CSV table of C-alpha atoms in Angstrom, one decimal:
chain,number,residue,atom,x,y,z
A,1,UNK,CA,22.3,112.0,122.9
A,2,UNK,CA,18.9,114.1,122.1
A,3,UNK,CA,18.7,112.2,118.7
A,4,UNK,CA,19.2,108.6,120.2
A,5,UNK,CA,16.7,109.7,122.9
A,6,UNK,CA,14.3,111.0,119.7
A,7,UNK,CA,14.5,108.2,118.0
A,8,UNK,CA,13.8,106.0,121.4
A,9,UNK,CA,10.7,108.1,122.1
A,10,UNK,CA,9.3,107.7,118.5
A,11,UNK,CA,9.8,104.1,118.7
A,12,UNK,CA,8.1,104.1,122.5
A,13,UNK,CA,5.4,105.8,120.1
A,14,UNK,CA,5.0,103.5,117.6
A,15,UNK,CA,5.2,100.1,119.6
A,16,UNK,CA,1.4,99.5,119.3
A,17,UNK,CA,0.2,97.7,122.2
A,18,UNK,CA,-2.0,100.7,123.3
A,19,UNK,CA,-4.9,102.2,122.0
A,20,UNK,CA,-3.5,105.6,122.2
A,21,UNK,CA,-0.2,106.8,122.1
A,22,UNK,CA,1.8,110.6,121.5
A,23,UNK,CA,2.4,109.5,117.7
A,24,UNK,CA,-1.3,109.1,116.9
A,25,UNK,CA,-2.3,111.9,118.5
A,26,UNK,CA,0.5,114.4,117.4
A,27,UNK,CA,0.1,113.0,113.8
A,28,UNK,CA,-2.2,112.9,111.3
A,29,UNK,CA,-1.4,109.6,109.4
A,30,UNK,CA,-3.5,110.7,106.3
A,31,UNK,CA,-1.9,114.4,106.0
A,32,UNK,CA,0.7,115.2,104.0
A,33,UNK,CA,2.5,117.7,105.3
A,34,UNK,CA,3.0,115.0,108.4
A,35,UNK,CA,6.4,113.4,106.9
A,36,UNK,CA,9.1,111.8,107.6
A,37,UNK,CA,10.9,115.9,109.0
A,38,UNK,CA,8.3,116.5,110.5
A,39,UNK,CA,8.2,113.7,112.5
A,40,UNK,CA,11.9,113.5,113.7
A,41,UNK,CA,11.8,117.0,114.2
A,42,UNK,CA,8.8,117.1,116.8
A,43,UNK,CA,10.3,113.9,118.4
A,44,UNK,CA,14.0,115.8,118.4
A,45,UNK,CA,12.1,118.7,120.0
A,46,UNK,CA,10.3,116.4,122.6
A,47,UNK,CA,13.7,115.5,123.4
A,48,UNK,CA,15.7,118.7,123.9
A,49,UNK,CA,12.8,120.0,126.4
A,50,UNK,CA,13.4,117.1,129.1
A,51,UNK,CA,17.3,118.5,129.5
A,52,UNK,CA,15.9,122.0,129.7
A,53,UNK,CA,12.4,123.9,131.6
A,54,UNK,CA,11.1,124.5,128.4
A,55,UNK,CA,8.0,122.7,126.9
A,56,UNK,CA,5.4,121.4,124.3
A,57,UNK,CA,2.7,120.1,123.2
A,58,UNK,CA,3.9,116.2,123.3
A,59,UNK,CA,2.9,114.3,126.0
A,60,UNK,CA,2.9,110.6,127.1
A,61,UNK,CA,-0.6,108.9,126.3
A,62,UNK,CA,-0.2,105.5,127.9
A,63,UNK,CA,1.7,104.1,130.8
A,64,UNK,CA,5.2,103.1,128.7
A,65,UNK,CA,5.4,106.0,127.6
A,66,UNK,CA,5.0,108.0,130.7
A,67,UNK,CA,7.4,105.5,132.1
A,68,UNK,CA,9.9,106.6,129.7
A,69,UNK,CA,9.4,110.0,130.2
A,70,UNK,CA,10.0,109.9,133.8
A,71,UNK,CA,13.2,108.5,133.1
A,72,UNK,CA,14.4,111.3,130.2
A,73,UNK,CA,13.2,113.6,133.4
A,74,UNK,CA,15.6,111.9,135.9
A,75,UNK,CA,18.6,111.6,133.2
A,76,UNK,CA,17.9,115.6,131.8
A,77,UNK,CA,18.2,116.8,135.1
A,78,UNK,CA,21.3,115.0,136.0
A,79,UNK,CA,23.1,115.9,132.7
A,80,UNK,CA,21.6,119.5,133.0
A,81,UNK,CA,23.2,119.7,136.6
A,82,UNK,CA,26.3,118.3,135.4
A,83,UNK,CA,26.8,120.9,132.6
A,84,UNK,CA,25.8,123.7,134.8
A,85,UNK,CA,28.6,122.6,137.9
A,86,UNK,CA,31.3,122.4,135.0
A,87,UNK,CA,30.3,125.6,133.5
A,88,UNK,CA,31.0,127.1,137.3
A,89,UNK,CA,33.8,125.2,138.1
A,90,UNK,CA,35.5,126.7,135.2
A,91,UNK,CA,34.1,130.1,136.0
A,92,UNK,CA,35.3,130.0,139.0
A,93,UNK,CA,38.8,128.6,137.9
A,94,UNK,CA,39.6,131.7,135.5
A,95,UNK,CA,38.0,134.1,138.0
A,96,UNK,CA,40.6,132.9,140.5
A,97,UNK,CA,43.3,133.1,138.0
A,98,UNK,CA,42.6,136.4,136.5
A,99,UNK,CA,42.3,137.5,140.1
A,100,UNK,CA,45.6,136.1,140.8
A,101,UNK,CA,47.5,137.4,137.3
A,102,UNK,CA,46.1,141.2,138.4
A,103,UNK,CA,47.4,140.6,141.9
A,104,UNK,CA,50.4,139.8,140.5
A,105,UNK,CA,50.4,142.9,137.8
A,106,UNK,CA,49.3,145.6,140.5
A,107,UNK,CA,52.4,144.6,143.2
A,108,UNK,CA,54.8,144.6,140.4
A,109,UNK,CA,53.3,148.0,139.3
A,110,UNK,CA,53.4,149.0,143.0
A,111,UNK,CA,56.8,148.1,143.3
A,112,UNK,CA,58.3,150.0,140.7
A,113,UNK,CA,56.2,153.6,141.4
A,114,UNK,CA,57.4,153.2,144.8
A,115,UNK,CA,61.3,152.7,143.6
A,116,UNK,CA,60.9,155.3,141.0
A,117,UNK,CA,62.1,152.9,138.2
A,118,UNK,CA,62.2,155.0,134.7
A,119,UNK,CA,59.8,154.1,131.9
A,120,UNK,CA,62.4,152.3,129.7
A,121,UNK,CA,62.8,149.9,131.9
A,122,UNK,CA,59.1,149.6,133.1
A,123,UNK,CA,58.9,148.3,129.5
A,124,UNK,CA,61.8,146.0,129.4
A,125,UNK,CA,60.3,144.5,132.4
A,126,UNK,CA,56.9,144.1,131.3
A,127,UNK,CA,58.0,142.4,128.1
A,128,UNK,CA,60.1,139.9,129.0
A,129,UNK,CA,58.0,138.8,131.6
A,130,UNK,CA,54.8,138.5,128.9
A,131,UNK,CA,57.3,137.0,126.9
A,132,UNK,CA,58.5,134.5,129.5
A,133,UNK,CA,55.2,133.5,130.6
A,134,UNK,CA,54.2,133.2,126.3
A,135,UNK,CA,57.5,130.6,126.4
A,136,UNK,CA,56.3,128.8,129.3
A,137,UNK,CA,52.8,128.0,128.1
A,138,UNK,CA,54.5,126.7,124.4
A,139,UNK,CA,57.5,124.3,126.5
A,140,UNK,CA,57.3,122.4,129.7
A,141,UNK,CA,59.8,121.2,131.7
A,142,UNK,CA,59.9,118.9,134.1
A,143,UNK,CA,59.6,121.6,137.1
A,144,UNK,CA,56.5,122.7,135.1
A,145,UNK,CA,54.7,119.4,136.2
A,146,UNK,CA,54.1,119.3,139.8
A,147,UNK,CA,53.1,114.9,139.6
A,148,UNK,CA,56.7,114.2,138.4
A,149,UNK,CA,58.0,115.2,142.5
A,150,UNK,CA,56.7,112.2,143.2
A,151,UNK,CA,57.7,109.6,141.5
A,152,UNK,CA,60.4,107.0,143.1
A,153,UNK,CA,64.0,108.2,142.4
A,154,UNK,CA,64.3,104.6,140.4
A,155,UNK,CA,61.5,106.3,137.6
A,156,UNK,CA,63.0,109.3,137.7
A,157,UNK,CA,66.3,108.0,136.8
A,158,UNK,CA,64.7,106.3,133.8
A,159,UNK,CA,62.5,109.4,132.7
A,160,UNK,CA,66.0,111.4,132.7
A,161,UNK,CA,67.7,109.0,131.0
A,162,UNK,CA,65.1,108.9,128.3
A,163,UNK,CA,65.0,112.4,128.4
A,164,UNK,CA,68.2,113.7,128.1
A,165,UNK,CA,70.6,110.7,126.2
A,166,UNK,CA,69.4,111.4,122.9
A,167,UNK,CA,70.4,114.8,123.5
A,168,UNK,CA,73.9,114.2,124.7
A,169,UNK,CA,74.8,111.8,121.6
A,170,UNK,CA,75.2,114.6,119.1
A,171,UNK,CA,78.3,115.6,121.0
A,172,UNK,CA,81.1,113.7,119.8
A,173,UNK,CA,82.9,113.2,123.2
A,174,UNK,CA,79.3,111.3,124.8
A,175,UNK,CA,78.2,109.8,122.3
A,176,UNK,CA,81.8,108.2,122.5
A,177,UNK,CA,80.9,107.4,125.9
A,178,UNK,CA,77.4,106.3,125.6
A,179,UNK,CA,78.8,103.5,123.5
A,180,UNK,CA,81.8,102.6,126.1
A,181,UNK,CA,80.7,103.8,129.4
A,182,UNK,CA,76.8,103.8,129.1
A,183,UNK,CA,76.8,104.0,132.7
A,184,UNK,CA,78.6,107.1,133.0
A,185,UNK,CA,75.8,108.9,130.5
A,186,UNK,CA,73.2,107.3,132.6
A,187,UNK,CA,74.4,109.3,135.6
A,188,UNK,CA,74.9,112.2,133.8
A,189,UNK,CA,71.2,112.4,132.5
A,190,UNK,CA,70.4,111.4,135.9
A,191,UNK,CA,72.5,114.3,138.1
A,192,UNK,CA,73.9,116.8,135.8
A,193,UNK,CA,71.2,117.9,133.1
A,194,UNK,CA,68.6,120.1,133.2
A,195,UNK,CA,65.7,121.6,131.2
A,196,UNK,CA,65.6,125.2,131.2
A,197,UNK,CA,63.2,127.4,128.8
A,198,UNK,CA,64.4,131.3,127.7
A,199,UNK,CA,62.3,134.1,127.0
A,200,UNK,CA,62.4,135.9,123.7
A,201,UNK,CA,64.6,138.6,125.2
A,202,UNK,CA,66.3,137.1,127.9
A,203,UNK,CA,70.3,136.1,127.3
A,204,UNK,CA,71.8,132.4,127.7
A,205,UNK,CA,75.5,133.9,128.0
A,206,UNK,CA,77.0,137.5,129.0
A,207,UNK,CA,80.0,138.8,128.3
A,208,UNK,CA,83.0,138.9,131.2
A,209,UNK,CA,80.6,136.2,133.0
A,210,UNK,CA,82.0,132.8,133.6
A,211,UNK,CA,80.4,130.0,132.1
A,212,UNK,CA,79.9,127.0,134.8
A,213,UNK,CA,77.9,125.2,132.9
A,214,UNK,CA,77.8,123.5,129.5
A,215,UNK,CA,74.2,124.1,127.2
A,216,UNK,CA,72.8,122.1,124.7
A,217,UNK,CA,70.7,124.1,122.4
């Protein structure tokens, strides 16, 4: 933005129709030193003061020119204000979440000092549930995304279906049945299936429990 505004202000400069304009009295048209860098730079540097308090020695010589620079005035301070409420919005956003995450750390803490819970298992605690919450920032499931409650149950049907078919064809027994009952699938998908993410240490089946359900890795 600051080089399109440069290059606006240069040209502003350079127009002619006054007797006196910034260019011809910032530059010295028989100097040497007075290039082409020179010149973009000063005119680049014009520009990055009207989006912050700082200033120089440019200034507007004639009535376009002051025009335009009541205008780069107007649009710095609205950008400026703009970055400044996004750059506390998101303060504010991970203030409230680190608040919340050490919230969360001190009751669990808390909890276990006051039950006496031995220092082995402290650890085992605290790792799988880093590890948990690692697992849920890399894969999200559909309870994971709070818009998908409220879609229509005829989208949902369709997102499931979309979902979760591919995923039942590399059995043997519904792929069978996605070719002869495609209907039956589709209710499947729809009622039956699931997403569910593990941790790095937490177990899908244990032994002497009975598995109720059937998992698709």
């Amino acid at each position: 933005i600051n080089h399109f505004i440069s290059c606006a202000w240069y040209a502003v400069g350079n127009i002619g129709v006054f007797e006196e304009s910034w260019v011809m009295k910032a530059f010295d048209s028989e100097s040497q030193t007075d290039g082409f860098a020179y010149r973009y730079l000063t005119s680049f540097h014009w520009s990055v003061t009207q989006f912050t308090p700082a200033s120089m020695e440019v200034t507007p010589r004639n009535a376009l020119e002051r025009t335009f620079n009541i205008w780069m005035i107007f649009l710095g301070l609205l950008m400026f204000s703009s970055f400044v409420s996004n750059m506390t919005n998101g303060m504010t956003y991970l203030t409230k979440r680190n608040y919340e995450k050490r919230q969360e750390r001190d009751a669990l803490v808390t909890y276990m000092n006051a039950k006496g819970i031995s220092l082995k298992l402290r650890h085992d605690i605290i790792t799988f549930l880093g590890a948990k919450t690692a697992a849920r920032h890399r894969t999200l499931n559909e309870s994971d995304i709070a818009p998908l409650r409220n879609l229509p149950e005829i989208l949902l049907e369709k997102l499931h279906i979309e979902v979760h078919a591919p995923v039942l064809q590399w059995h043997g027994l519904f792929s069978q049945l996605h070719t002869e009952e495609r209907t039956v699938i589709y209710l499947l998908c729809h009622h039956a299936l699931r997403d569910r993410t593990l941790g790095a240490s937490e177990d899908l089946f244990k032994f002497g429990v009975r598995c109720t359900r059937m998992y698709f890795l």
